[in-house]
PDB file of N, CA, C and O in Angstrom:
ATOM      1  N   UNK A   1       8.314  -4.130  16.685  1.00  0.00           N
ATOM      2  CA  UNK A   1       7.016  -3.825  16.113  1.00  0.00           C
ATOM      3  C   UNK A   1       6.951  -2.418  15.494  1.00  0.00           C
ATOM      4  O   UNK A   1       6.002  -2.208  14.738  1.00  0.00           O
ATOM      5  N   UNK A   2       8.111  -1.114  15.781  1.00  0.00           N
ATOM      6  CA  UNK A   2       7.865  -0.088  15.030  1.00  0.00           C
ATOM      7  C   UNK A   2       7.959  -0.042  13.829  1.00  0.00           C
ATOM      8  O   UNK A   2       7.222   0.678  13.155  1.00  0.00           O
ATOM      9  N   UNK A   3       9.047  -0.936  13.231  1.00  0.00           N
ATOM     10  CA  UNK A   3       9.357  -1.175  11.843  1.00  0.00           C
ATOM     11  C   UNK A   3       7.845  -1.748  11.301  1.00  0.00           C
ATOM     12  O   UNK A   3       7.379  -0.730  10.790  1.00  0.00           O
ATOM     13  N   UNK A   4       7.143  -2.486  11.184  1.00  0.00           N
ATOM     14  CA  UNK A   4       5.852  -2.930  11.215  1.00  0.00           C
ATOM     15  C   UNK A   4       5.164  -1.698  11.027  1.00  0.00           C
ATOM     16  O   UNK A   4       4.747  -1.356   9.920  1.00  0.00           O
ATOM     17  N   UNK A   5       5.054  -1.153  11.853  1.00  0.00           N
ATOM     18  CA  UNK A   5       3.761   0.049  11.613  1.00  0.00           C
ATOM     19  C   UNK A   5       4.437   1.263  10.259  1.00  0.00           C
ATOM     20  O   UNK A   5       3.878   1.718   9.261  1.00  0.00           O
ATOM     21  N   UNK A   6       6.051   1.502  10.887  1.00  0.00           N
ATOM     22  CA  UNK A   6       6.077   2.348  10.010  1.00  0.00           C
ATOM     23  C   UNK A   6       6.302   1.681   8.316  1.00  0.00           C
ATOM     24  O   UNK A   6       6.818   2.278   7.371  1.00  0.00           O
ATOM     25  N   UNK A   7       5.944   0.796   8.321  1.00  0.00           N
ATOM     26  CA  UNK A   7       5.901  -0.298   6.428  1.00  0.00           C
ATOM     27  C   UNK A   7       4.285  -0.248   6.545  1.00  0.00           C
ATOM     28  O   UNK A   7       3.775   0.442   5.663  1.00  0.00           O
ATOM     29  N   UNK A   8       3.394  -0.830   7.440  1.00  0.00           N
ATOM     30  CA  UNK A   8       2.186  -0.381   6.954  1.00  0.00           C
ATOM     31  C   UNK A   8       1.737   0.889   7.088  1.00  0.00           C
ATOM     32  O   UNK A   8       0.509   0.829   7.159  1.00  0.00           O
ATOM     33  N   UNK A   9       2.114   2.012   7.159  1.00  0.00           N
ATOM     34  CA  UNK A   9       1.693   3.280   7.211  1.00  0.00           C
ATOM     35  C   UNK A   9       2.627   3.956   6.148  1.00  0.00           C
ATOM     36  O   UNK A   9       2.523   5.154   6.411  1.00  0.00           O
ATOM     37  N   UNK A  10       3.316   3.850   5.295  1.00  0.00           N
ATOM     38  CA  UNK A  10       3.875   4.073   4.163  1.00  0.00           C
ATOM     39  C   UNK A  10       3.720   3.862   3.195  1.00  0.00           C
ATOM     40  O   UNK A  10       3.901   4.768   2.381  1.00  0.00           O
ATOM     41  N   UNK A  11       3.265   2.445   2.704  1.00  0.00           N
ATOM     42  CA  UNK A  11       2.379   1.733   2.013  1.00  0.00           C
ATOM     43  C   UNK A  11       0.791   2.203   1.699  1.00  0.00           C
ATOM     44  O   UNK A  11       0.265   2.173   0.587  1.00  0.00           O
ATOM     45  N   UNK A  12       0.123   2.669   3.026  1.00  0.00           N
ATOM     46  CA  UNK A  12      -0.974   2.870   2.794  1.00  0.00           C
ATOM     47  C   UNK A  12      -0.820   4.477   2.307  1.00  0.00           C
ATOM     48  O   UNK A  12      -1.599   4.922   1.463  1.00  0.00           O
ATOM     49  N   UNK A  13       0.253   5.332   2.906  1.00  0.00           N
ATOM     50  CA  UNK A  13       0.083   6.650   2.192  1.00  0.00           C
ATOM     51  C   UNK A  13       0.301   6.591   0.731  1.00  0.00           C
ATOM     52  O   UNK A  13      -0.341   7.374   0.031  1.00  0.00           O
ATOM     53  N   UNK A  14       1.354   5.533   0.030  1.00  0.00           N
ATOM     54  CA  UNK A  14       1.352   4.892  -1.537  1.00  0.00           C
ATOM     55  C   UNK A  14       0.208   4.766  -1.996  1.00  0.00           C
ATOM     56  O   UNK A  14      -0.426   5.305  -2.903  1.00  0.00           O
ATOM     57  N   UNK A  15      -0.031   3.782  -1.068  1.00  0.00           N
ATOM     58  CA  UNK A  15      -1.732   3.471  -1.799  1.00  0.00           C
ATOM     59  C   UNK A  15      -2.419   4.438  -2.214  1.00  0.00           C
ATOM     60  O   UNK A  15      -2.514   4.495  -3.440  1.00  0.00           O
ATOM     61  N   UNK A  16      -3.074   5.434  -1.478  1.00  0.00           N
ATOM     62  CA  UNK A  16      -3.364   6.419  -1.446  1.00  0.00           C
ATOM     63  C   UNK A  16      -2.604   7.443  -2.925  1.00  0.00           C
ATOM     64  O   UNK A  16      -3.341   7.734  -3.868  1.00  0.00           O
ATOM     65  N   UNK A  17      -1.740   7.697  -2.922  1.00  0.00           N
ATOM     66  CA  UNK A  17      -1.008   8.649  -3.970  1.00  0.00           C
ATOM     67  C   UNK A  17      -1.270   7.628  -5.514  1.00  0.00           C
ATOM     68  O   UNK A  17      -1.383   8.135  -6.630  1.00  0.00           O
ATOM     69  N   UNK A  18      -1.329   6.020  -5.213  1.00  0.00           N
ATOM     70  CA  UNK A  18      -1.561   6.009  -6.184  1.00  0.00           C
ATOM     71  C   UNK A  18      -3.171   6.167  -6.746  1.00  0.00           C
ATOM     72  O   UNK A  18      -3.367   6.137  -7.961  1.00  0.00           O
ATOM     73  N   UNK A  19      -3.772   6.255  -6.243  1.00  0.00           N
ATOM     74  CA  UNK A  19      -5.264   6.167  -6.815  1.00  0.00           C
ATOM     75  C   UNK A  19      -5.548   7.256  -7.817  1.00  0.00           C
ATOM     76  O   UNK A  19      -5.248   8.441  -7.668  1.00  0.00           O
ATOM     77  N   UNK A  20      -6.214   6.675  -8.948  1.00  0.00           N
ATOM     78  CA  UNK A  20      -6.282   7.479 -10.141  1.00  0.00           C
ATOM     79  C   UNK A  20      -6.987   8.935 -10.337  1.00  0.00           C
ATOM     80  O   UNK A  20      -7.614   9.254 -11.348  1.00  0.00           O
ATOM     81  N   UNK A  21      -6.825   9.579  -9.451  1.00  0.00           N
ATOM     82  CA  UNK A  21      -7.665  10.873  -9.204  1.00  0.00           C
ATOM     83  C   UNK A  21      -6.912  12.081  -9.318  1.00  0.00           C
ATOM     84  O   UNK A  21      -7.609  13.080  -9.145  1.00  0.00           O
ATOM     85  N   UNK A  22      -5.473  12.345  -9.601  1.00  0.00           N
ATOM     86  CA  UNK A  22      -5.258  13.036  -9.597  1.00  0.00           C
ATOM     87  C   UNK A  22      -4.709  13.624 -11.103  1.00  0.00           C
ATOM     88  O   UNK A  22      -4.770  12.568 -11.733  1.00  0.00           O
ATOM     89  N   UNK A  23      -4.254  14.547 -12.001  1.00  0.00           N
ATOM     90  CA  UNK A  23      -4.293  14.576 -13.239  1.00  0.00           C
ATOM     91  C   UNK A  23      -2.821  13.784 -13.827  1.00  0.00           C
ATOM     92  O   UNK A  23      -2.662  13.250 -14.924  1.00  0.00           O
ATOM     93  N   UNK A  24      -1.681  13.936 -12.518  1.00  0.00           N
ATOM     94  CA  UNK A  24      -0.230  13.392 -13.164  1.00  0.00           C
ATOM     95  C   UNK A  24      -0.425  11.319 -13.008  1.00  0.00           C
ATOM     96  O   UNK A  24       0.426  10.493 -13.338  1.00  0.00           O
ATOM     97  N   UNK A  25      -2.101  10.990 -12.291  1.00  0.00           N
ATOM     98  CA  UNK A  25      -1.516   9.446 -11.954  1.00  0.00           C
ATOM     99  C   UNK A  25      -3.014   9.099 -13.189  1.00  0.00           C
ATOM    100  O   UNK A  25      -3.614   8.146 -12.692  1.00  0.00           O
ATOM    101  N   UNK A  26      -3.461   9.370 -14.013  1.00  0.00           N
ATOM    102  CA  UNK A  26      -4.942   9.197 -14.260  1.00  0.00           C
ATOM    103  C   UNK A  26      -4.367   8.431 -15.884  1.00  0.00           C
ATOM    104  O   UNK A  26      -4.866   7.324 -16.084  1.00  0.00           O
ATOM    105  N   UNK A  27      -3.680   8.793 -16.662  1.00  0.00           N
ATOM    106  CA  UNK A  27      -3.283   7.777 -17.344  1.00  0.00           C
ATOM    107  C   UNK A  27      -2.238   6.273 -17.349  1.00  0.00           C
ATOM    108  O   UNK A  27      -1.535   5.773 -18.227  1.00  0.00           O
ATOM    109  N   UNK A  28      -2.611   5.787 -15.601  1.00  0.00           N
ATOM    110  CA  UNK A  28      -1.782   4.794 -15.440  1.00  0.00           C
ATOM    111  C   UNK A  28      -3.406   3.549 -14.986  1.00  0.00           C
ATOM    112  O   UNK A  28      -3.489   2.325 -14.888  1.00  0.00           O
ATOM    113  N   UNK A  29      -4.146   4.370 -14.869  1.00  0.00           N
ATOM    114  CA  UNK A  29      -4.992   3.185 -14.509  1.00  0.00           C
ATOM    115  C   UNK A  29      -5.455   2.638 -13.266  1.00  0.00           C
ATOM    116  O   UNK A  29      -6.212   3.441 -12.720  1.00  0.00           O
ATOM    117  N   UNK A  30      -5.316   1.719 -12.692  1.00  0.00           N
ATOM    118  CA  UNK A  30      -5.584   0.988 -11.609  1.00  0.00           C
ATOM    119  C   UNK A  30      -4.522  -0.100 -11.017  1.00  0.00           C
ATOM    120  O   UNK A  30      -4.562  -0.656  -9.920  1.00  0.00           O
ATOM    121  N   UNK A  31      -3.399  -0.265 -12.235  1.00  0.00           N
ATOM    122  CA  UNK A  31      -2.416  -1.172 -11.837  1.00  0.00           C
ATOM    123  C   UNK A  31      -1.633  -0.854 -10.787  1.00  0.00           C
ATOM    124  O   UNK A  31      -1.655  -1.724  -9.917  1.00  0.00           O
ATOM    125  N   UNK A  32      -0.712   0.401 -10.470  1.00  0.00           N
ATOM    126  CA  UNK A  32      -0.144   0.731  -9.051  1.00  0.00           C
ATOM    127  C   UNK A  32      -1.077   0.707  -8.056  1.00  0.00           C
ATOM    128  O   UNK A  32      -0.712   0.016  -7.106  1.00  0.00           O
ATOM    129  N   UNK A  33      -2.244   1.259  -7.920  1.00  0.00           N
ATOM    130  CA  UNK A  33      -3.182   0.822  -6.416  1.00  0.00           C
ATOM    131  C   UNK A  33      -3.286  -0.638  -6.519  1.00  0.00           C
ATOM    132  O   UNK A  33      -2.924  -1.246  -5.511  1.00  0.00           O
ATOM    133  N   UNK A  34      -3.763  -1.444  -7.661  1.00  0.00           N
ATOM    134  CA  UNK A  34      -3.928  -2.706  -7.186  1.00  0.00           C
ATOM    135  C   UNK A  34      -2.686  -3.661  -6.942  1.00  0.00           C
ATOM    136  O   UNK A  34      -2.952  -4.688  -6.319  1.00  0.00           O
ATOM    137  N   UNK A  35      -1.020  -3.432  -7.443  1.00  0.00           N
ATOM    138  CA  UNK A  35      -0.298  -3.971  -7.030  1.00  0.00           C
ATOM    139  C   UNK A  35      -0.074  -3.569  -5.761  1.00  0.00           C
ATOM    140  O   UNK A  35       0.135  -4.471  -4.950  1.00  0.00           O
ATOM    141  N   UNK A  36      -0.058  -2.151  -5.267  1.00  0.00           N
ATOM    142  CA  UNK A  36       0.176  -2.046  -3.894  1.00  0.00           C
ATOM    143  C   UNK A  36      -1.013  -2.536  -2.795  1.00  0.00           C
ATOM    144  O   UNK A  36      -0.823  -2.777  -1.603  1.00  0.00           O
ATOM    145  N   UNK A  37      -2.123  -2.606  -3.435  1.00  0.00           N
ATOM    146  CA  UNK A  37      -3.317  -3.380  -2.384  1.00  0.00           C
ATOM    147  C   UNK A  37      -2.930  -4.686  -2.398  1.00  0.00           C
ATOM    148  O   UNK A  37      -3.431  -5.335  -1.480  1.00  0.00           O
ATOM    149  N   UNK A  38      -2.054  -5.425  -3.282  1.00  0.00           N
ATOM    150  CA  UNK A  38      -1.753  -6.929  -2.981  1.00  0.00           C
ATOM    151  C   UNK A  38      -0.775  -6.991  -1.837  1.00  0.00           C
ATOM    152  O   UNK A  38      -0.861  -7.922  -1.037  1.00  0.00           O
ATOM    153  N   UNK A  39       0.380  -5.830  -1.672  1.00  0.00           N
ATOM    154  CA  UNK A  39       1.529  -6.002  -1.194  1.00  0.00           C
ATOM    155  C   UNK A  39       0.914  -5.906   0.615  1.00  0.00           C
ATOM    156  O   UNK A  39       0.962  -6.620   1.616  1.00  0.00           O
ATOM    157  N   UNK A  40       0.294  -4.407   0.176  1.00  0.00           N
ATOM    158  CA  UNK A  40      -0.493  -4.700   1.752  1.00  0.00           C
ATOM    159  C   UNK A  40      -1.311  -5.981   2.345  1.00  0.00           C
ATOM    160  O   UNK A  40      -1.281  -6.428   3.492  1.00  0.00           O
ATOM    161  N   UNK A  41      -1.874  -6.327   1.486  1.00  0.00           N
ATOM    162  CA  UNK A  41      -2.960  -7.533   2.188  1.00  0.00           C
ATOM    163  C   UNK A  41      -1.699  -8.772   2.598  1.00  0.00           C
ATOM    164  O   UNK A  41      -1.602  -9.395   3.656  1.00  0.00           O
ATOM    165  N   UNK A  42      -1.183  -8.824   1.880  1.00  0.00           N
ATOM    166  CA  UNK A  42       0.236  -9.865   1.997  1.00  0.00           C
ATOM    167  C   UNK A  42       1.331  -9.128   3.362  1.00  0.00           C
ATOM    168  O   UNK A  42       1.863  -9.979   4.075  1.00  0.00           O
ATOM    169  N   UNK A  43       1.534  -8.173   3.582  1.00  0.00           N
ATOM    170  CA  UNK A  43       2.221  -8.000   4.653  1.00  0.00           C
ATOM    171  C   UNK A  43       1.059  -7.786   5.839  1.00  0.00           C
ATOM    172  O   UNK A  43       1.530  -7.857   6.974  1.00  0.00           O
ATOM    173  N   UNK A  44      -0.951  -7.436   5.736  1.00  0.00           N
ATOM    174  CA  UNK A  44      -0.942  -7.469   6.913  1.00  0.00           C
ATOM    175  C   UNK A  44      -1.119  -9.106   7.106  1.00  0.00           C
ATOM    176  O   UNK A  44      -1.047  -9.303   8.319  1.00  0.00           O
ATOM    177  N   UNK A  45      -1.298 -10.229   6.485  1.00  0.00           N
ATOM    178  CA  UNK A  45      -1.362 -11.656   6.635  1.00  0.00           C
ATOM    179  C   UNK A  45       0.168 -11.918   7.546  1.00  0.00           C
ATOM    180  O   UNK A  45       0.506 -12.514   8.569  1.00  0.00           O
ATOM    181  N   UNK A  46       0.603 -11.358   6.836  1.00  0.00           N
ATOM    182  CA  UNK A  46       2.431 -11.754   7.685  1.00  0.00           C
ATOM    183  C   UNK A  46       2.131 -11.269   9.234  1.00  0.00           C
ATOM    184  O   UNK A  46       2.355 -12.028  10.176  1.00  0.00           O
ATOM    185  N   UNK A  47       1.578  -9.867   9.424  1.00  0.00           N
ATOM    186  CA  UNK A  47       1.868  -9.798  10.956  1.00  0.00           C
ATOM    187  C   UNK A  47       0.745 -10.126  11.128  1.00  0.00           C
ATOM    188  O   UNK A  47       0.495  -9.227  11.931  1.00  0.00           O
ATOM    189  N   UNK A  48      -0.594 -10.909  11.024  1.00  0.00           N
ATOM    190  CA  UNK A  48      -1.576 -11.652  11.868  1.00  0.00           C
ATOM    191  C   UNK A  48      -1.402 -12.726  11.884  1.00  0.00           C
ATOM    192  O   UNK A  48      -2.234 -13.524  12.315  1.00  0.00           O
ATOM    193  N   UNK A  49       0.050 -13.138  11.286  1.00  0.00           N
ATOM    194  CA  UNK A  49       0.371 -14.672  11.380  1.00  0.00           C
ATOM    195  C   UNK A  49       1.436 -14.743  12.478  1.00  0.00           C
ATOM    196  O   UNK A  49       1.547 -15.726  13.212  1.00  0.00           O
ATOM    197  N   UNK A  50       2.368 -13.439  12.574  1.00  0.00           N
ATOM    198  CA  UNK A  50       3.212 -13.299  13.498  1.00  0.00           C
ATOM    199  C   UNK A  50       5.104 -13.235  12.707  1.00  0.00           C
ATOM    200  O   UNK A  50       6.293 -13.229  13.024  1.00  0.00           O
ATOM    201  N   UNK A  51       4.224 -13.203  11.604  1.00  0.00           N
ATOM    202  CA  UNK A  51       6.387 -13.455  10.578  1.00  0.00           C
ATOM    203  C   UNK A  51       6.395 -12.495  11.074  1.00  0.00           C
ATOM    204  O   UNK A  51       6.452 -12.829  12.258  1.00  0.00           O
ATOM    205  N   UNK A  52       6.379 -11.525  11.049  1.00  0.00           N
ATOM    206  CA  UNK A  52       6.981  -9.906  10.494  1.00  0.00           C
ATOM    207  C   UNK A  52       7.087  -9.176  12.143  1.00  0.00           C
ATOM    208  O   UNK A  52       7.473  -8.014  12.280  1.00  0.00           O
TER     209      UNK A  52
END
């Protein structure tokens, strides 16, 4: 289960870096937060299902 936490807690610091607020990420948009908000919702489904 550590591998688990440390993929969702890496991911979410991504998430985070990508959000369009800062001046080097602001001409990319919304596409890196929203591909990485898919990847998360999809891996936490995996461990409330029990794959992962």
């Amino acid at each position: 289960m550590p591998i688990t936490t440390i993929i969702i807690i890496v991911l979410i610091l991504v998430l985070i870096g990508a959000v369009p607020a800062w001046p080097h990420s602001r001409s990319w948009g919304y596409g890196p937060s929203g591909i990485l908000g898919v990847v998360l919702v999809v891996l936490l489904v995996l461990v409330l299902m029990g794959r992962v």
